[in-house]
Amino acid sequence: MSTTERPDARRVDRYEAPNYLARYRERQNRNGAEAPPSSRFAADVPAGAVETSDPADTAETVDGSDVPLYLRRFRQRGAAVPSQPRVEFDGAEFTPALAAASRGKEIAAPRERRSSEKIVCEISILRHGITQGYSTDAGLTPMGGWQAHRRGHELARRWNDGDRVRLVCADTNRARQTAHQVFRGATDGLGMWGHDVSITDPEPIPELRNFGVWTPDGLRDVTSAFRQYQSTMETLERMAVGDRPRWLVEIDRFYRTQLGGADPIQEWLTIPMMYFEPPALCVRRFWRGFQRLVSEIPPDELAAGNHKIVAATHSGPMRAFATWAHGYDPGEPLNTEEIRVKLREGGRTAFVSYRNRVTEVHVPPQDEFPQWES
């Protein structure tokens, strides 16, 4: 008995088309297309050829589409979530975190309910925006200008009708540009919120300068002294002469601390350095400037409590000021972050708020600033 005569033998002469070709022929017949030329698989598809195939292998849906299943699913996912245009800009990654961290979280009662505090003047100390670098007296980047503009817009929102704002800054490019952008942002914000507030043009004052370092040319800003430090170091290394001067040793240690990934401002706050301006003098200098600005306000206007001072300065003195007020180092201020000072009636005490902590401090009068070297 031959193999072909056995009823249970496996057949090798197939006349029906494979499943993939059967599905193709069915789509062609359904769409009215001509059948392909005759071949050994061109026979009519049996009625049960498609029904007996695995439903997972088919690409058709109930609506009769002949688009492959994976492609339909891909298109459905794309249609379910419309694509939003993404705006790329410098600092897009940390902008939301910066906005959340630098936003004022203090819940202030209305002015009429704060009469017991007897606040006569409110001072906002701001760090400058992101700068182009610290090796020279560089200005702000576009991102830094946006930060300062946004901070001015936020300040304008919390000001009330009748307030008088004086805008001051340190005499550096980054501080001046920050003050100008704050002025523009505040002007835009006042127009948006409809507040009747008078604000002065930015004015540099010497009391808000950065902490200094003594050089042979006199006391210089720690940033502006960097170029002199570099040129002197190159000259000494080229000449191979004896020991370096002590001021150069200290500023070299300061900048090498930063290059090593540590915090040079923390070193300045905790380690006494003979050629750097001490943190306590920066705090006293700030208070001397604020008291001078407050003394220029007429007494009757000062009693009304509608005067504000916005000061754009640098992170080092700001950090020293916050450390003095709270009794611990709260960390480096972010760009355009704010220390808020509320001067009380009489000028003897004030509330200093920074990073959700408020401390009442005693303000030393101007005639009590000691002269240590006199």
C-alpha atoms as one frame of an Amber mdcrd trajectory, in Angstrom:
protein
   0.000   0.000   0.000   1.544   3.318  -1.080   1.773   6.391   1.073  -0.743
   8.281  -1.030  -3.295   5.529  -0.563  -3.179   5.712   3.217  -6.079   7.760
   4.561  -3.955   9.137   7.452  -0.993  10.068   5.327   0.128  13.729   5.261
  -0.740  15.403   2.000   1.992  17.129   0.051   0.049  18.246  -2.987  -1.725
  21.416  -1.776  -4.118  23.171  -4.098  -5.288  25.964  -1.734  -3.384  29.187
  -1.348  -1.429  29.974   1.853  -3.182  32.125   4.418  -1.304  35.330   3.602
  -2.109  34.910  -0.097  -5.695  33.953   0.677  -6.163  37.148   2.675  -4.596
  39.161  -0.116  -6.911  37.572  -2.699  -9.912  38.236  -0.503  -9.006  41.946
  -0.161  -8.540  42.201  -3.901 -11.907  40.585  -4.549 -13.595  42.807  -1.978
 -12.077  45.974  -3.431 -12.945  44.934  -6.975  -9.354  44.693  -8.156  -8.304
  42.292 -10.808  -6.953  38.983  -9.696  -3.267  38.353 -10.308  -2.188  36.184
 -13.228  -2.874  32.513 -12.866  -0.308  30.422 -11.112  -0.319  27.252  -9.169
  -1.675  29.248  -6.171  -4.148  31.290  -8.230  -7.079  28.992  -7.671 -10.220
  30.328  -6.056  -9.958  30.608  -2.319 -12.217  28.188  -0.518 -14.937  29.733
   1.502 -13.479  28.644   4.830  -9.884  29.605   4.152  -9.959  32.879   6.058
 -12.313  31.752   8.785 -10.054  28.879   9.729  -7.004  31.117  10.057  -5.862
  32.649  13.340  -7.740  35.929  13.964  -4.553  37.438  15.425  -2.859  37.047
  12.049  -5.447  39.071  10.195  -5.038  42.779   9.571  -8.719  43.547   8.972
 -10.995  45.195  11.483 -14.710  45.321  11.834 -14.858  48.437   9.666 -13.187
  46.528   6.813  -9.953  48.561   6.739  -6.999  46.868   5.153  -4.442  48.926
   7.152  -2.206  46.669   9.270  -3.192  46.405  12.901   0.056  47.783  14.334
  -0.209  50.831  12.073  -3.801  51.502  13.114  -2.868  51.260  16.794   0.046
  53.617  16.245  -2.175  56.168  14.545  -4.803  55.865  17.264  -2.219  56.644
  19.930  -1.082  59.667  17.987  -4.636  60.901  17.550  -5.498  60.418  21.235
  -2.722  62.752  22.463  -2.368  65.794  20.202   1.225  66.867  19.859   2.035
  70.177  21.511   4.695  72.485  20.077   7.756  72.422  22.323   9.644  75.652
  22.783  13.342  75.078  23.245  15.360  77.675  25.135  18.341  77.895  27.405
  17.483  76.597  30.868  14.236  74.848  29.952  15.087  71.951  32.264  15.478
  73.892  35.501  13.099  76.770  34.828  10.072  75.088  36.530  12.196  74.173
  39.546  13.592  77.687  39.723  10.132  79.214  39.524   8.874  76.971  42.338
  11.913  77.554  44.556  12.128  81.310  44.137   8.410  82.035  44.434   7.474
  83.808  47.625   5.528  81.464  49.891   4.743  83.907  52.676   1.039  84.287
  53.413   0.553  87.948  54.286  -2.616  89.334  55.789  -4.226  92.443  54.289
  -2.666  95.744  55.220  -5.513  96.763  57.511  -5.023  93.597  59.566  -1.287
  94.122  59.928  -1.496  97.403  61.789  -0.073  95.835  64.945   3.180  94.996
  63.134   3.773  98.706  62.449   5.749  98.112  59.258   7.021 101.414  57.867
   9.169 100.146  54.991   9.581  96.848  53.165  12.926  95.964  51.558  13.335
  93.263  48.902  16.962  92.168  48.469  17.370  90.329  45.158  20.268  88.406
  43.724  21.113  89.208  40.115  19.991  86.951  37.261  22.090  84.353  35.465
  25.230  86.053  34.229  27.554  85.322  31.336  30.468  84.584  33.648  32.335
  85.632  36.772  35.834  86.103  35.382  34.903  89.638  34.270  32.209  92.175
  35.049  29.851  90.510  32.570  26.170  91.169  32.069  23.152  88.879  32.093
  22.314  86.113  29.678  18.904  86.167  27.937  17.741  83.695  30.569  18.970
  86.011  33.335  17.101  88.938  31.818  13.929  86.858  31.695  14.374  85.905
  35.365  14.698  89.528  36.443  11.734  90.599  34.305   9.620  87.834  35.824
  10.668  88.817  39.355   9.639  92.417  38.721   6.290  91.197  37.415   5.736
  89.195  40.628   6.715  92.120  42.831   4.215  94.374  41.060   1.444  91.912
  41.784   1.749  92.237  45.557   2.134  96.008  45.633  -0.919  98.079  46.502
  -2.319 101.333  45.188  -0.423 104.311  46.528   2.851 102.460  47.172   6.134
 104.209  46.420   8.979 101.986  45.245  12.631 102.953  45.113  14.834 100.715
  42.968  18.550 100.527  43.820  21.362  98.184  42.814  25.059  97.441  43.122
  27.439  99.135  40.720  28.160  96.081  38.537  26.865  95.210  35.092  24.890
  92.169  36.219  23.265  94.032  39.112  22.409  97.077  36.979  20.926  94.958
  34.202  18.934  93.005  36.782  17.543  96.243  38.204  16.595  97.504  34.739
  14.817  94.246  33.897  13.028  94.313  37.262  11.920  97.854  36.447  10.557
  96.752  33.061   8.827  93.709  34.525   7.314  95.755  37.341   6.078  98.378
  34.886   4.429  95.693  32.768   2.946  94.068  35.849   1.539  97.311  37.220
  -0.218  97.897  33.921  -1.588  94.357  33.927  -2.802  94.345  37.533  -4.031
  97.939  37.384  -2.080  99.131  40.437  -1.350 102.827  40.884   2.254 102.603
  42.110   5.144 105.004  41.548   8.553 103.414  40.922  11.889 105.168  40.435
  14.521 104.410  37.829  17.327 102.057  38.956  20.022 103.809  40.955  23.405
 102.249  41.910  24.520 102.805  45.497  27.924 101.861  46.976  26.534 100.024
  50.011  25.196  97.171  47.849  28.520  96.211  46.256  29.855  92.675  46.413
  32.335  91.678  49.122  35.834  92.847  48.299  39.407  91.611  48.409  42.443
  93.768  49.049  44.925  94.038  46.173  47.936  96.310  45.575  45.509  98.578
  43.685  43.210  98.838  46.702  39.953  97.136  47.666  38.364  95.504  44.631
  35.290  93.417  43.973  36.131  89.715  44.206  34.972  89.240  40.605  36.830
  92.205  39.148  39.991  91.089  40.985  40.010  87.806  39.054  41.762  89.283
  36.003  44.483  90.845  38.149  44.872  87.544  39.990  45.301  85.638  36.728
  47.801  88.050  35.204  49.882  88.200  38.397  49.937  84.411  38.688  51.089
  84.047  35.077  53.825  86.625  35.604  55.144  84.941  38.741  55.096  81.496
  37.144  56.932  82.782  34.084  59.577  84.599  36.115  59.896  81.777  38.670
  60.528  84.228  41.489  60.160  83.529  45.203  57.008  83.306  47.294  53.721
  84.730  46.144  52.189  87.686  48.031  49.664  86.776  50.706  46.703  88.446
  48.976  47.402  86.301  45.935  47.563  83.146  48.053  44.140  83.821  49.567
  42.375  84.666  46.315  44.028  81.648  44.681  42.641  79.439  47.444  39.208
  81.015  46.997  39.009  80.308  43.262  40.595  76.866  43.499  37.908  75.942
  46.013  35.331  76.721  43.353  37.258  74.826  40.666  37.369  71.795  42.965
  33.575  71.700  43.219  33.306  73.072  46.778  31.546  76.215  47.974  33.889
  79.233  48.123  31.237  81.446  49.748  30.912  78.977  52.615  34.675  79.106
  53.061  34.499  82.898  53.115  31.737  82.756  55.741  33.482  80.279  58.051
  37.253  80.729  57.615  38.765  84.126  58.498  40.833  85.521  55.638  43.123
  88.469  56.177  42.709  90.064  52.735  38.974  89.504  52.196  36.244  91.789
  53.482  34.673  90.031  56.508  31.014  88.948  56.279  30.089  91.081  59.307
  31.215  94.232  57.502  29.006  93.336  54.535  25.996  93.047  56.851  26.797
  96.377  58.482  27.288  97.989  55.058  23.874  96.746  53.925  22.178  98.136
  57.001  24.004 101.439  56.633  22.696 101.762  53.081  19.137 100.782  53.984
  19.026 103.196  56.903  20.325 105.987  54.688  17.567 105.336  52.141  14.913
 105.228  54.854  16.184 108.471  56.405  15.572 110.232  53.074  11.829 109.485
  53.300   9.768 112.299  54.884   8.492 111.270  58.341   4.817 111.743  57.473
   5.164 109.516  54.394   7.164 106.937  56.326   4.409 106.609  58.911   1.949
 105.689  56.163   3.866 102.452  55.579   3.589 102.480  51.795   7.287 102.756
  50.915   9.199  99.873  49.325  12.870  99.409  48.475  14.017  96.874  45.873
  17.772  96.208  45.952  19.604  94.132  43.315  22.918  92.848  44.629  25.136
  89.749  44.913  24.843  86.357  46.565  27.810  86.625  48.948  26.601  89.607
  51.008  23.013  88.305  50.792  24.086  84.980  52.242  26.007  86.730  55.015
  22.919  88.847  55.760  20.657  85.782  55.980  23.205  83.918  58.125  23.373
  86.847  60.529  19.573  87.098  60.758  18.717  83.395  61.169  21.800  82.161
  62.999  22.741  79.511  60.432  23.821  79.372  56.806  20.639  78.843  54.735
  22.579  78.225  51.528  23.364  80.017  48.301  20.525  82.220  46.996  19.235
  81.277  43.579  19.309  83.838  40.811  16.699  86.553  41.512  15.799  84.899
  44.831  14.618  87.328  47.482  15.376  88.188  51.086  12.484  90.178  52.485
  13.081  92.745  55.231  10.208  94.532  56.970  11.420  97.507  58.959   9.227
  98.327  61.926   8.333 101.709  63.357  11.270 103.378  65.077  13.829 101.498
  63.010  15.026  99.407  65.949  13.652  96.023  64.888  12.783  94.296  61.636
  11.452  91.004  60.313  13.818  89.135  57.984  12.255  86.327  55.936  14.174
  83.959  53.701  13.191  80.498  52.476  10.070  80.236  54.623  11.727  81.292
  57.867  10.995  84.633  59.526  13.214  86.057  62.270  12.840  89.289  64.204
  16.191  91.062  64.432  17.489  94.143  66.194  18.732  96.800  63.806  21.859
  98.587  65.078  21.582 102.379  64.852  23.983 104.192  62.567  25.878 105.751
  65.465  26.583 102.331  66.995  28.685 100.926  64.163  32.097 100.402  65.763
  35.370 101.331  64.081  37.578  98.374  64.880  40.844  99.906  63.712  40.372
 103.397  65.139
